[in-house]
Coordinates of C-alpha atoms in Angstrom, one line a residue:
X1500 CA -7.9 -0.3 20.4
X1501 CA -10.0 -2.9 18.5
X1502 CA -12.8 -1.1 16.7
X1503 CA -11.2 2.2 17.0
X1504 CA -11.0 4.9 14.3
X1505 CA -8.1 7.1 13.3
X1506 CA -8.1 10.4 11.5
X1507 CA -7.6 9.8 7.7
X1508 CA -4.2 10.5 6.2
X1509 CA -3.9 13.2 3.5
X1510 CA -2.8 11.9 0.1
X1511 CA 0.4 13.7 -0.6
X1512 CA 4.1 12.7 -0.7
X1513 CA 5.1 15.0 2.2
X1514 CA 2.6 13.3 4.5
X1515 CA 3.7 9.8 3.4
X1516 CA 7.4 10.7 3.8
X1517 CA 6.8 12.2 7.2
X1518 CA 5.1 8.9 8.3
X1519 CA 7.8 6.8 6.7
X1520 CA 10.7 8.7 8.3
X1521 CA 9.0 8.5 11.7
X1522 CA 8.5 4.8 11.3
X1523 CA 12.1 4.2 10.3
X1524 CA 12.6 4.6 6.5
X1525 CA 16.0 6.0 5.6
X1526 CA 14.6 8.8 3.4
X1527 CA 18.0 9.7 2.0
X1528 CA 17.8 6.5 0.0
X1529 CA 14.0 6.2 -0.8
X1530 CA 11.1 8.6 -0.8
X1531 CA 7.5 8.9 -2.0
X1532 CA 6.7 11.3 -4.8
X1533 CA 3.6 12.2 -6.8
X1534 CA 2.8 10.5 -10.1
X1535 CA 1.2 13.4 -11.9
X1536 CA -0.5 11.2 -14.5
X1537 CA -0.6 7.8 -16.1
X1538 CA 0.4 8.7 -19.6
X1539 CA 3.9 7.8 -20.8
X1540 CA 5.3 11.3 -20.8
X1541 CA 4.3 11.8 -17.2
X1542 CA 5.4 8.4 -16.1
X1543 CA 8.8 9.2 -17.6
X1544 CA 9.2 11.9 -15.0
X1545 CA 9.0 9.5 -12.0
X1546 CA 12.2 8.6 -10.2
X1547 CA 13.2 5.0 -11.0
X1548 CA 13.5 2.2 -10.1
X1549 CA 10.0 2.3 -8.5
X1550 CA 9.7 0.0 -5.5
X1551 CA 6.0 0.4 -4.7
X1552 CA 2.9 2.4 -5.6
X1553 CA 0.3 3.7 -3.3
X1554 CA -3.1 4.9 -4.7
X1555 CA -6.0 6.7 -3.2
X1556 CA -9.3 6.0 -4.9
X1557 CA -13.0 6.6 -4.3
X1558 CA -15.1 3.8 -2.9
X1559 CA -18.4 3.4 -4.8
X1560 CA -21.3 0.9 -4.6
X1561 CA -20.1 -0.6 -7.8
X1562 CA -16.6 -1.1 -6.5
X1563 CA -17.9 -2.6 -3.2
X1564 CA -20.0 -5.1 -5.1
X1565 CA -17.1 -6.2 -7.3
X1566 CA -14.7 -6.3 -4.3
X1567 CA -17.1 -8.7 -2.4
X1568 CA -17.5 -10.9 -5.5
X1569 CA -13.8 -11.1 -6.1
X1570 CA -13.0 -11.8 -2.5
X1571 CA -15.5 -14.7 -2.5
X1572 CA -13.8 -16.1 -5.6
X1573 CA -10.3 -15.6 -4.1
X1574 CA -11.3 -17.6 -0.9
X1575 CA -11.7 -20.7 -3.1
X1576 CA -8.3 -20.4 -4.8
X1577 CA -4.9 -21.3 -3.6
X1578 CA -2.5 -18.4 -3.9
X1579 CA 0.5 -19.0 -6.1
X1580 CA 2.3 -15.9 -4.7
X1581 CA 5.5 -16.0 -2.5
X1582 CA 4.2 -16.8 1.0
X1583 CA 6.8 -14.5 2.5
X1584 CA 4.9 -11.5 1.0
X1585 CA 4.0 -9.3 4.0
X1586 CA 0.2 -8.8 4.3
X1587 CA -1.7 -7.3 7.2
X1588 CA -5.5 -7.0 7.6
X1589 CA -7.1 -3.6 8.4
X1590 CA -9.2 -3.6 11.6
X1591 CA -8.9 0.1 12.6
X1592 CA -11.2 2.6 10.9
X1593 CA -9.5 5.1 8.6
X1594 CA -6.1 3.3 9.0
X1595 CA -5.8 2.5 5.3
X1596 CA -3.0 5.0 4.8
X1597 CA -0.9 3.4 7.5
X1598 CA -1.7 -0.1 6.2
X1599 CA -0.7 0.9 2.6
X1600 CA 2.5 2.4 3.9
X1601 CA 3.3 -0.8 5.9
X1602 CA 2.6 -2.9 2.8
X1603 CA 4.8 -0.7 0.6
X1604 CA 7.8 -0.5 2.9
X1605 CA 7.6 -4.1 4.2
X1606 CA 7.6 -5.5 0.7
X1607 CA 10.3 -3.2 -0.9
X1608 CA 14.0 -3.3 -1.1
X1609 CA 14.5 -0.3 1.2
X1610 CA 16.6 0.5 4.3
X1611 CA 14.9 0.7 7.6
X1612 CA 16.8 2.1 10.6
X1613 CA 17.7 -0.7 13.0
X1614 CA 15.5 -0.7 16.0
X1615 CA 13.0 1.7 14.4
X1616 CA 9.2 1.2 15.0
X1617 CA 8.6 -0.4 11.6
X1618 CA 11.7 -2.6 11.7
X1619 CA 10.7 -3.9 15.1
X1620 CA 7.1 -4.4 14.0
X1621 CA 8.0 -6.4 11.0
X1622 CA 10.3 -8.6 13.1
X1623 CA 7.5 -9.2 15.6
X1624 CA 5.1 -10.1 12.8
X1625 CA 7.2 -13.0 11.6
X1626 CA 5.2 -16.3 11.8
X1627 CA 2.0 -14.3 12.5
X1628 CA -1.2 -14.4 10.4
X1629 CA -2.5 -11.2 8.8
X1630 CA -5.2 -11.1 11.5
X1631 CA -2.6 -11.5 14.3
X1632 CA -0.6 -8.7 12.7
X1633 CA -3.7 -6.5 12.8
X1634 CA -4.1 -7.2 16.5
X1635 CA -0.5 -6.3 17.1
X1636 CA -0.9 -3.0 15.3
X1637 CA -4.0 -2.2 17.4
X1638 CA -1.8 -2.5 20.6
X1639 CA 1.4 -0.9 19.2
X1640 CA 0.7 2.6 20.4
X1641 CA 3.6 4.2 18.5
X1642 CA 1.9 3.7 15.2
X1643 CA -1.3 5.3 16.5
X1644 CA 0.9 8.3 17.5
X1645 CA 2.8 8.4 14.2
X1646 CA -0.5 8.2 12.3
X1647 CA -2.2 10.9 14.4
X1648 CA 0.8 13.3 14.2
X1649 CA 1.1 12.8 10.4
X1650 CA -2.6 13.1 9.8
X1651 CA -2.6 16.6 11.4
X1652 CA 0.4 17.7 9.4
X1653 CA -1.2 17.8 6.0
X1654 CA -1.9 20.8 3.8
X1655 CA -5.6 20.7 4.4
X1656 CA -7.7 20.5 7.5
X1657 CA -7.9 16.8 8.6
X1658 CA -11.5 15.4 8.9
X1659 CA -12.5 14.0 12.3
X1660 CA -12.1 10.3 13.0
X1661 CA -15.8 9.8 13.0
X1662 CA -16.5 11.5 9.6
X1663 CA -17.5 9.1 6.9
X1664 CA -14.7 9.0 4.3
X1665 CA -15.4 7.4 0.9
X1666 CA -11.8 7.3 -0.1
X1667 CA -9.4 4.4 0.4
X1668 CA -5.6 3.7 0.0
X1669 CA -4.3 0.5 -1.7
X1670 CA -0.8 -0.5 -2.5
X1671 CA 0.9 -2.3 -5.5
X1672 CA 4.2 -4.1 -5.4
X1673 CA 6.1 -6.6 -7.5
X1674 CA 6.6 -10.1 -6.1
X1675 CA 7.6 -13.6 -7.2
X1676 CA 5.5 -16.7 -7.3
X1677 CA 6.2 -19.6 -4.9
X1678 CA 7.9 -21.6 -7.6
X1679 CA 10.2 -18.8 -8.8
X1680 CA 11.2 -17.4 -5.4
X1681 CA 14.5 -19.4 -5.1
X1682 CA 15.2 -19.9 -8.8
X1683 CA 16.2 -17.9 -11.8
X1684 CA 13.0 -16.1 -12.5
X1685 CA 11.6 -17.0 -16.0
X1686 CA 9.6 -14.6 -18.0
X1687 CA 6.3 -13.9 -16.3
X1688 CA 7.4 -15.2 -13.0
X1689 CA 7.2 -11.7 -11.3
X1690 CA 3.7 -10.8 -10.5
X1691 CA 1.9 -7.5 -10.0
X1692 CA 0.4 -7.7 -6.5
X1693 CA -2.3 -5.5 -4.9
X1694 CA -2.2 -5.2 -1.2
X1695 CA -5.3 -3.9 0.6
X1696 CA -6.0 -4.6 4.2
X1697 CA -9.8 -4.8 3.5
X1698 CA -9.3 -7.7 1.1
X1699 CA -8.9 -11.4 1.9
X1700 CA -5.2 -11.4 1.1
X1701 CA -2.6 -10.3 -1.5
X1702 CA -4.2 -10.2 -5.0
X1703 CA -2.3 -11.4 -8.1
X1704 CA -3.0 -8.8 -10.8
X1705 CA -1.0 -10.6 -13.5
X1706 CA 2.6 -10.6 -14.9
X1707 CA 4.9 -7.7 -14.0
X1708 CA 7.8 -6.6 -16.2
X1709 CA 7.8 -2.9 -15.3
X1710 CA 6.1 -2.0 -12.0
X1711 CA 5.2 1.6 -12.8
X1712 CA 3.9 1.0 -16.3
X1713 CA 2.0 -2.1 -15.3
X1714 CA 0.3 -0.4 -12.4
X1715 CA -0.6 2.6 -14.6
X1716 CA -2.2 0.3 -17.1
X1717 CA -4.1 -1.7 -14.4
X1718 CA -5.3 1.5 -12.7
X1719 CA -6.6 2.9 -16.0
X1720 CA -8.4 -0.3 -16.9
X1721 CA -9.7 -1.5 -13.6
X1722 CA -10.2 1.7 -11.5
X1723 CA -10.5 4.7 -13.7
X1724 CA -12.4 3.3 -16.7
X1725 CA -16.1 4.0 -16.2
X1726 CA -15.6 6.2 -13.2
X1727 CA -16.7 9.8 -13.2
X1728 CA -14.7 10.7 -10.1
X1729 CA -11.6 12.8 -10.2
X1730 CA -10.5 11.7 -6.7
X1731 CA -7.7 9.5 -7.7
X1732 CA -4.1 10.1 -6.6
X1733 CA -1.0 7.9 -7.2
X1734 CA 2.4 8.1 -5.4
X1735 CA 5.5 6.1 -6.1
X1736 CA 8.3 4.9 -3.7
X1737 CA 11.7 5.2 -5.3
X1738 CA 15.0 7.1 -5.2
X1739 CA 14.8 10.7 -3.9
X1740 CA 13.9 13.0 -6.8
X1741 CA 16.6 15.4 -7.8

């Protein structure tokens, strides 16, 4: 399956929850929901505590240039993040939705059904590099099936696997540093981390005291500012909305 392309996932909570439930998430305890806006009154409507954020954003030439420059700089730095943070590279075209979902669920305090596809995959990925995990995903057919079934279940007609898509999913979680992992976490020890399988590794986006609000601030400053596109969507993972 190396070099293969999947059908892109639609960005809506129903699709993400269908994928997550098929993969093993116990959705009676955690689900994805829409974040309708990044202003305080709309963030207040989101079920809490938020465990992860998935964002769909437009890829532009400007973004790609910044991404490449940032990745080159990151290659020269030693990461201070907890090394147990789960990260997987993306090697399958249009699989960014599945990669973001794996990042969100593997790095959150959620319940996976024992023996489920994702629980087994995470176990098999222990002691593997991000590249080795990507190879394992390429050969784990059940995830290709879950992705394909979910991609065709959206509210709009799914594009073909070969269609050029200029939208991409990324994930944000909260994680400790190496130093604070096994100690009483001092102020600023928790970090906002961006997980994107196209990047060189997990990216430290600064201190994290409130995941939802910190992600909202970061998205507004780093992704939306200066962009004329309206093709952004944000979804949170947290308790089921009532």
